[in-house]
mmCIF file of C-alpha atoms in Angstrom:
data_model
loop_
_atom_site.group_PDB
_atom_site.id
_atom_site.type_symbol
_atom_site.label_atom_id
_atom_site.label_comp_id
_atom_site.label_asym_id
_atom_site.label_seq_id
_atom_site.Cartn_x
_atom_site.Cartn_y
_atom_site.Cartn_z
ATOM 1 C CA UNK A 1 -10.319 11.437 62.178
ATOM 2 C CA UNK A 2 -11.052 13.781 59.340
ATOM 3 C CA UNK A 3 -9.144 17.097 59.207
ATOM 4 C CA UNK A 4 -12.009 18.930 57.545
ATOM 5 C CA UNK A 5 -14.196 19.351 60.668
ATOM 6 C CA UNK A 6 -16.118 22.662 60.641
ATOM 7 C CA UNK A 7 -15.902 25.474 63.204
ATOM 8 C CA UNK A 8 -19.545 24.734 64.309
ATOM 9 C CA UNK A 9 -18.565 21.118 64.803
ATOM 10 C CA UNK A 10 -15.562 22.125 66.920
ATOM 11 C CA UNK A 11 -17.639 24.467 69.148
ATOM 12 C CA UNK A 12 -20.286 21.758 69.655
ATOM 13 C CA UNK A 13 -17.846 19.305 70.892
ATOM 14 C CA UNK A 14 -15.855 21.835 72.974
ATOM 15 C CA UNK A 15 -12.610 21.044 71.164
ATOM 16 C CA UNK A 16 -10.120 23.762 70.178
ATOM 17 C CA UNK A 17 -8.481 23.525 66.726
ATOM 18 C CA UNK A 18 -4.932 23.582 68.092
ATOM 19 C CA UNK A 19 -5.884 20.466 70.084
ATOM 20 C CA UNK A 20 -6.766 18.282 67.058
ATOM 21 C CA UNK A 21 -4.244 15.974 65.467
ATOM 22 C CA UNK A 22 -3.092 17.145 62.253
ATOM 23 C CA UNK A 23 -2.249 15.013 59.098
ATOM 24 C CA UNK A 24 0.760 16.131 57.193
ATOM 25 C CA UNK A 25 0.738 16.184 53.229
ATOM 26 C CA UNK A 26 3.088 13.177 53.196
ATOM 27 C CA UNK A 27 0.790 11.285 55.495
ATOM 28 C CA UNK A 28 -2.228 12.190 53.411
ATOM 29 C CA UNK A 29 -0.414 10.894 50.318
ATOM 30 C CA UNK A 30 0.492 7.641 52.038
ATOM 31 C CA UNK A 31 -3.103 7.068 53.143
ATOM 32 C CA UNK A 32 -4.387 7.615 49.716
ATOM 33 C CA UNK A 33 -1.787 5.492 47.845
ATOM 34 C CA UNK A 34 -3.151 2.233 46.813
ATOM 35 C CA UNK A 35 -0.783 -0.687 47.245
ATOM 36 C CA UNK A 36 -2.093 -2.392 44.163
ATOM 37 C CA UNK A 37 -1.331 0.581 41.983
ATOM 38 C CA UNK A 38 2.193 0.899 43.274
ATOM 39 C CA UNK A 39 2.777 -2.713 42.633
ATOM 40 C CA UNK A 40 1.586 -2.447 39.110
ATOM 41 C CA UNK A 41 3.716 0.581 38.417
ATOM 42 C CA UNK A 42 6.688 -1.264 39.879
ATOM 43 C CA UNK A 43 6.008 -4.408 37.645
ATOM 44 C CA UNK A 44 5.577 -2.143 34.532
ATOM 45 C CA UNK A 45 8.896 -0.556 35.138
ATOM 46 C CA UNK A 46 10.619 -3.900 35.619
ATOM 47 C CA UNK A 47 9.011 -5.268 32.568
ATOM 48 C CA UNK A 48 10.156 -2.229 30.396
ATOM 49 C CA UNK A 49 13.752 -2.669 31.866
ATOM 50 C CA UNK A 50 13.764 -6.281 30.688
ATOM 51 C CA UNK A 51 12.489 -5.466 27.245
ATOM 52 C CA UNK A 52 14.945 -2.644 26.791
ATOM 53 C CA UNK A 53 17.824 -4.888 27.975
ATOM 54 C CA UNK A 54 16.785 -7.531 25.575
ATOM 55 C CA UNK A 55 16.723 -5.095 22.698
ATOM 56 C CA UNK A 56 20.250 -3.979 23.653
ATOM 57 C CA UNK A 57 21.506 -7.623 23.612
ATOM 58 C CA UNK A 58 19.762 -8.242 20.297
ATOM 59 C CA UNK A 59 21.457 -5.238 18.779
ATOM 60 C CA UNK A 60 24.877 -6.488 20.048
ATOM 61 C CA UNK A 61 24.123 -9.827 18.387
ATOM 62 C CA UNK A 62 23.139 -7.988 15.189
ATOM 63 C CA UNK A 63 26.484 -6.061 15.413
ATOM 64 C CA UNK A 64 28.359 -9.384 15.533
ATOM 65 C CA UNK A 65 26.478 -10.661 12.560
ATOM 66 C CA UNK A 66 26.945 -7.437 10.533
ATOM 67 C CA UNK A 67 30.809 -7.401 11.304
ATOM 68 C CA UNK A 68 30.961 -11.042 10.062
ATOM 69 C CA UNK A 69 29.030 -10.211 6.865
ATOM 70 C CA UNK A 70 31.385 -7.250 6.203
ATOM 71 C CA UNK A 71 34.385 -9.500 6.586
ATOM 72 C CA UNK A 72 32.947 -12.058 4.354
ATOM 73 C CA UNK A 73 32.114 -9.485 1.649
ATOM 74 C CA UNK A 74 35.588 -7.943 1.833
ATOM 75 C CA UNK A 75 37.176 -11.322 1.232
ATOM 76 C CA UNK A 76 34.945 -11.994 -1.756
ATOM 77 C CA UNK A 77 35.752 -8.572 -3.342
ATOM 78 C CA UNK A 78 39.514 -9.147 -3.026
ATOM 79 C CA UNK A 79 39.517 -12.890 -3.768
ATOM 80 C CA UNK A 80 40.887 -14.279 -6.992
ATOM 81 C CA UNK A 81 38.246 -14.091 -9.767
ATOM 82 C CA UNK A 82 35.909 -17.129 -10.327
ATOM 83 C CA UNK A 83 33.827 -18.138 -13.258
ATOM 84 C CA UNK A 84 30.288 -16.724 -13.149
ATOM 85 C CA UNK A 85 27.873 -19.305 -11.737
ATOM 86 C CA UNK A 86 26.178 -21.296 -14.423
ATOM 87 C CA UNK A 87 22.622 -22.704 -14.475
ATOM 88 C CA UNK A 88 23.577 -25.666 -12.288
ATOM 89 C CA UNK A 89 24.114 -23.200 -9.326
ATOM 90 C CA UNK A 90 21.346 -20.874 -9.934
ATOM 91 C CA UNK A 91 19.046 -22.459 -7.461
ATOM 92 C CA UNK A 92 21.639 -21.767 -4.740
ATOM 93 C CA UNK A 93 22.148 -18.108 -5.577
ATOM 94 C CA UNK A 94 21.472 -16.033 -2.465
ATOM 95 C CA UNK A 95 22.747 -12.679 -0.999
ATOM 96 C CA UNK A 96 24.486 -14.217 2.017
ATOM 97 C CA UNK A 97 26.755 -16.559 0.084
ATOM 98 C CA UNK A 98 27.125 -14.946 -3.398
ATOM 99 C CA UNK A 99 26.664 -11.210 -3.134
ATOM 100 C CA UNK A 100 29.812 -9.298 -4.281
ATOM 101 C CA UNK A 101 31.607 -12.431 -5.359
ATOM 102 C CA UNK A 102 34.358 -11.569 -7.778
ATOM 103 C CA UNK A 103 33.481 -13.263 -10.987
ATOM 104 C CA UNK A 104 34.338 -13.286 -14.788
ATOM 105 C CA UNK A 105 32.433 -14.294 -17.796
ATOM 106 C CA UNK A 106 33.639 -14.895 -21.414
ATOM 107 C CA UNK A 107 31.503 -14.438 -24.534
ATOM 108 C CA UNK A 108 30.077 -11.374 -26.262
ATOM 109 C CA UNK A 109 27.584 -8.630 -25.882
ATOM 110 C CA UNK A 110 24.250 -8.887 -27.690
ATOM 111 C CA UNK A 111 23.255 -6.388 -30.166
ATOM 112 C CA UNK A 112 20.452 -4.980 -28.154
ATOM 113 C CA UNK A 113 19.798 -1.532 -26.699
ATOM 114 C CA UNK A 114 20.877 -1.148 -23.169
ATOM 115 C CA UNK A 115 18.543 -0.953 -20.126
ATOM 116 C CA UNK A 116 19.041 2.231 -18.300
ATOM 117 C CA UNK A 117 18.387 2.143 -14.536
ATOM 118 C CA UNK A 118 18.220 5.342 -12.537
ATOM 119 C CA UNK A 119 21.266 5.695 -10.253
ATOM 120 C CA UNK A 120 22.731 8.159 -7.707
ATOM 121 C CA UNK A 121 26.476 7.887 -7.404
ATOM 122 C CA UNK A 122 29.499 9.884 -6.311
ATOM 123 C CA UNK A 123 29.606 11.388 -9.718
ATOM 124 C CA UNK A 124 25.976 12.585 -9.462
ATOM 125 C CA UNK A 125 22.588 11.488 -10.810
ATOM 126 C CA UNK A 126 22.329 9.516 -13.889
ATOM 127 C CA UNK A 127 21.859 5.831 -15.054
ATOM 128 C CA UNK A 128 23.334 2.422 -14.810
ATOM 129 C CA UNK A 129 23.773 0.941 -18.360
ATOM 130 C CA UNK A 130 22.726 -2.837 -18.245
ATOM 131 C CA UNK A 131 23.440 -4.914 -21.446
ATOM 132 C CA UNK A 132 22.824 -8.528 -22.087
ATOM 133 C CA UNK A 133 26.034 -10.676 -22.365
ATOM 134 C CA UNK A 134 25.956 -14.120 -24.046
ATOM 135 C CA UNK A 135 28.454 -16.346 -22.224
ATOM 136 C CA UNK A 136 30.428 -19.124 -23.794
ATOM 137 C CA UNK A 137 28.733 -21.451 -21.296
ATOM 138 C CA UNK A 138 25.388 -20.956 -23.067
ATOM 139 C CA UNK A 139 23.593 -18.677 -20.769
ATOM 140 C CA UNK A 140 22.883 -14.929 -20.711
ATOM 141 C CA UNK A 141 23.734 -12.591 -17.823
ATOM 142 C CA UNK A 142 23.043 -8.820 -17.597
ATOM 143 C CA UNK A 143 26.210 -6.768 -17.326
ATOM 144 C CA UNK A 144 26.171 -3.408 -15.666
ATOM 145 C CA UNK A 145 28.726 -1.597 -17.833
ATOM 146 C CA UNK A 146 28.776 1.496 -15.592
ATOM 147 C CA UNK A 147 27.505 4.760 -15.024
ATOM 148 C CA UNK A 148 26.420 7.627 -17.405
ATOM 149 C CA UNK A 149 25.157 11.121 -16.490
ATOM 150 C CA UNK A 150 21.513 12.014 -17.141
ATOM 151 C CA UNK A 151 22.281 14.232 -20.233
ATOM 152 C CA UNK A 152 23.746 11.199 -21.977
ATOM 153 C CA UNK A 153 20.670 8.948 -21.691
ATOM 154 C CA UNK A 154 19.409 9.506 -25.177
ATOM 155 C CA UNK A 155 22.520 7.989 -26.866
ATOM 156 C CA UNK A 156 21.087 4.455 -27.048
ATOM 157 C CA UNK A 157 24.030 2.729 -25.480
ATOM 158 C CA UNK A 158 24.243 -0.385 -27.586
ATOM 159 C CA UNK A 159 27.545 -2.111 -26.970
ATOM 160 C CA UNK A 160 30.277 -1.000 -29.471
ATOM 161 C CA UNK A 161 32.191 -4.109 -29.248
ATOM 162 C CA UNK A 162 30.198 -7.290 -30.291
ATOM 163 C CA UNK A 163 33.245 -9.574 -30.661
ATOM 164 C CA UNK A 164 34.244 -12.171 -27.991
ATOM 165 C CA UNK A 165 35.569 -10.818 -24.868
ATOM 166 C CA UNK A 166 35.809 -11.247 -21.069
ATOM 167 C CA UNK A 167 33.992 -9.189 -18.448
ATOM 168 C CA UNK A 168 35.078 -9.310 -14.859
ATOM 169 C CA UNK A 169 33.351 -7.611 -12.020
ATOM 170 C CA UNK A 170 31.111 -8.179 -8.794
ATOM 171 C CA UNK A 171 28.143 -10.520 -8.778
ATOM 172 C CA UNK A 172 25.071 -8.633 -7.638
ATOM 173 C CA UNK A 173 21.770 -9.986 -6.507
ATOM 174 C CA UNK A 174 18.630 -8.860 -8.320
ATOM 175 C CA UNK A 175 16.681 -5.950 -7.126
ATOM 176 C CA UNK A 176 12.962 -6.746 -7.684
ATOM 177 C CA UNK A 177 11.482 -4.299 -5.209
ATOM 178 C CA UNK A 178 11.907 -1.228 -7.318
ATOM 179 C CA UNK A 179 13.209 2.049 -6.028
ATOM 180 C CA UNK A 180 12.159 4.091 -2.989
ATOM 181 C CA UNK A 181 8.422 4.902 -3.496
ATOM 182 C CA UNK A 182 8.949 4.157 -7.106
ATOM 183 C CA UNK A 183 8.004 0.845 -9.057
ATOM 184 C CA UNK A 184 9.674 -0.191 -12.188
ATOM 185 C CA UNK A 185 7.524 0.384 -15.312
ATOM 186 C CA UNK A 186 8.795 -1.937 -18.068
ATOM 187 C CA UNK A 187 6.084 -0.924 -20.567
ATOM 188 C CA UNK A 188 7.321 2.598 -20.453
ATOM 189 C CA UNK A 189 11.106 1.434 -20.002
ATOM 190 C CA UNK A 190 11.392 3.232 -16.745
ATOM 191 C CA UNK A 191 13.701 1.511 -14.342
ATOM 192 C CA UNK A 192 14.488 2.430 -10.763
ATOM 193 C CA UNK A 193 16.063 -0.907 -9.670
ATOM 194 C CA UNK A 194 17.912 -3.638 -11.344
ATOM 195 C CA UNK A 195 15.217 -6.240 -11.530
ATOM 196 C CA UNK A 196 16.961 -8.992 -13.464
ATOM 197 C CA UNK A 197 13.893 -11.160 -14.296
ATOM 198 C CA UNK A 198 11.822 -8.178 -15.420
ATOM 199 C CA UNK A 199 14.617 -6.787 -17.509
ATOM 200 C CA UNK A 200 15.311 -10.262 -19.041
ATOM 201 C CA UNK A 201 11.644 -10.584 -19.966
ATOM 202 C CA UNK A 202 11.715 -7.133 -21.636
ATOM 203 C CA UNK A 203 14.744 -7.927 -23.538
ATOM 204 C CA UNK A 204 13.383 -11.414 -24.541
ATOM 205 C CA UNK A 205 16.376 -13.157 -23.111
ATOM 206 C CA UNK A 206 16.609 -16.936 -22.793
ATOM 207 C CA UNK A 207 18.298 -18.862 -20.107
ATOM 208 C CA UNK A 208 19.099 -15.653 -18.214
ATOM 209 C CA UNK A 209 21.147 -15.681 -14.955
ATOM 210 C CA UNK A 210 19.179 -14.534 -11.722
ATOM 211 C CA UNK A 211 22.021 -12.053 -10.946
ATOM 212 C CA UNK A 212 23.845 -9.274 -12.787
ATOM 213 C CA UNK A 213 27.552 -8.372 -12.780
ATOM 214 C CA UNK A 214 28.900 -4.931 -11.993
ATOM 215 C CA UNK A 215 31.798 -4.519 -14.428
ATOM 216 C CA UNK A 216 34.925 -3.371 -12.773
ATOM 217 C CA UNK A 217 36.796 -0.275 -13.914
ATOM 218 C CA UNK A 218 39.168 -0.666 -16.871
ATOM 219 C CA UNK A 219 42.157 1.595 -16.797
ATOM 220 C CA UNK A 220 42.548 1.500 -20.556
ATOM 221 C CA UNK A 221 38.849 2.551 -21.065
ATOM 222 C CA UNK A 222 38.288 6.260 -20.453
ATOM 223 C CA UNK A 223 34.942 6.645 -22.267
ATOM 224 C CA UNK A 224 31.393 6.279 -20.820
ATOM 225 C CA UNK A 225 29.988 4.182 -19.261
ATOM 226 C CA UNK A 226 32.134 4.388 -16.135
ATOM 227 C CA UNK A 227 32.560 1.059 -14.440
ATOM 228 C CA UNK A 228 33.876 0.136 -11.004
ATOM 229 C CA UNK A 229 31.597 2.281 -9.011
ATOM 230 C CA UNK A 230 30.180 -0.393 -6.888
ATOM 231 C CA UNK A 231 29.704 0.867 -3.349
ATOM 232 C CA UNK A 232 30.566 -2.027 -1.024
ATOM 233 C CA UNK A 233 29.366 -0.568 2.269
ATOM 234 C CA UNK A 234 26.980 -1.607 4.984
ATOM 235 C CA UNK A 235 25.502 0.611 7.801
ATOM 236 C CA UNK A 236 26.665 -0.625 11.161
ATOM 237 C CA UNK A 237 24.896 1.488 13.831
ATOM 238 C CA UNK A 238 24.060 -1.476 16.046
ATOM 239 C CA UNK A 239 26.501 -0.473 18.824
ATOM 240 C CA UNK A 240 24.819 3.024 18.896
ATOM 241 C CA UNK A 241 21.355 1.332 19.091
ATOM 242 C CA UNK A 242 22.502 -1.095 21.829
ATOM 243 C CA UNK A 243 23.821 1.716 24.028
ATOM 244 C CA UNK A 244 20.695 3.649 23.508
ATOM 245 C CA UNK A 245 18.510 0.661 24.689
ATOM 246 C CA UNK A 246 20.850 -0.049 27.621
ATOM 247 C CA UNK A 247 20.949 3.725 28.598
ATOM 248 C CA UNK A 248 17.044 3.747 28.595
ATOM 249 C CA UNK A 249 16.994 0.610 30.757
ATOM 250 C CA UNK A 250 19.479 2.199 33.256
ATOM 251 C CA UNK A 251 17.507 5.406 33.503
ATOM 252 C CA UNK A 252 14.298 3.429 34.203
ATOM 253 C CA UNK A 253 16.282 1.437 36.762
ATOM 254 C CA UNK A 254 17.469 4.535 38.555
ATOM 255 C CA UNK A 255 13.955 5.918 38.437
ATOM 256 C CA UNK A 256 12.531 2.708 39.961
ATOM 257 C CA UNK A 257 15.124 2.956 42.778
ATOM 258 C CA UNK A 258 14.443 6.654 43.506
ATOM 259 C CA UNK A 259 10.633 6.035 43.529
ATOM 260 C CA UNK A 260 11.132 3.074 45.888
ATOM 261 C CA UNK A 261 13.395 4.878 48.203
ATOM 262 C CA UNK A 262 11.067 7.881 48.486
ATOM 263 C CA UNK A 263 8.133 5.564 49.217
ATOM 264 C CA UNK A 264 10.107 3.843 52.004
ATOM 265 C CA UNK A 265 10.912 7.169 53.627
ATOM 266 C CA UNK A 266 7.454 8.447 53.372
ATOM 267 C CA UNK A 267 6.114 5.247 54.965
ATOM 268 C CA UNK A 268 8.688 5.489 57.766
ATOM 269 C CA UNK A 269 7.756 8.940 58.541
ATOM 270 C CA UNK A 270 4.120 8.071 58.593
ATOM 271 C CA UNK A 271 4.720 5.192 61.087
ATOM 272 C CA UNK A 272 6.954 7.333 63.235
#
């Protein structure tokens, strides 16, 4: 029976308004709720909970992987020094197994101008000084001799010592992608990342290693460039991300329970 009957209709039927059955707001809502829509909403919430939970589990797995990586790198950094990998190992060079390996190379610096790569360090903005080094093993490797401030960039930075020497430091993987929103421009000699292949081509280097070496600090050397500024750090926010995803899944779960409970209460009142 419709609640919206007019006064004329009531008079014609001889019924009084206070004798008509009334429909409460809750009952009206129940009558107009489509069971298919409620089912779809419930399925959508359950699907979102599953996805959010899966994302949380994935972040926990990523955290385990990151902690293992940090442990491996820490062991490499503090391990006894090894010879820099020669051409027979270059095909195997990768970030997972070789990044930050403590290495040494014996030979001499080539008499070539250094390649300056823009850098931001704990000492401020400036440049990394990369110079080609001819090893006794017959190959060339780029050595990051260290950091110089911006105002010192015009000094040329050819190596002062061209005699045979040894350089120790950390093996670093090439950076071919350029800097953030900045691409390397070899023709203008503007470098924003340490792209080994591009620098080697610009310097006309033969048999050049696909990596470079960050020279370690030398206590007896107090002049520029400043070595030993390699930052060995990895962001590890995976636990925070995991808790965020799990928290969102929990909130959706609580919302699903509350909606379901209110729906059941409303239907019980309607049936009563």
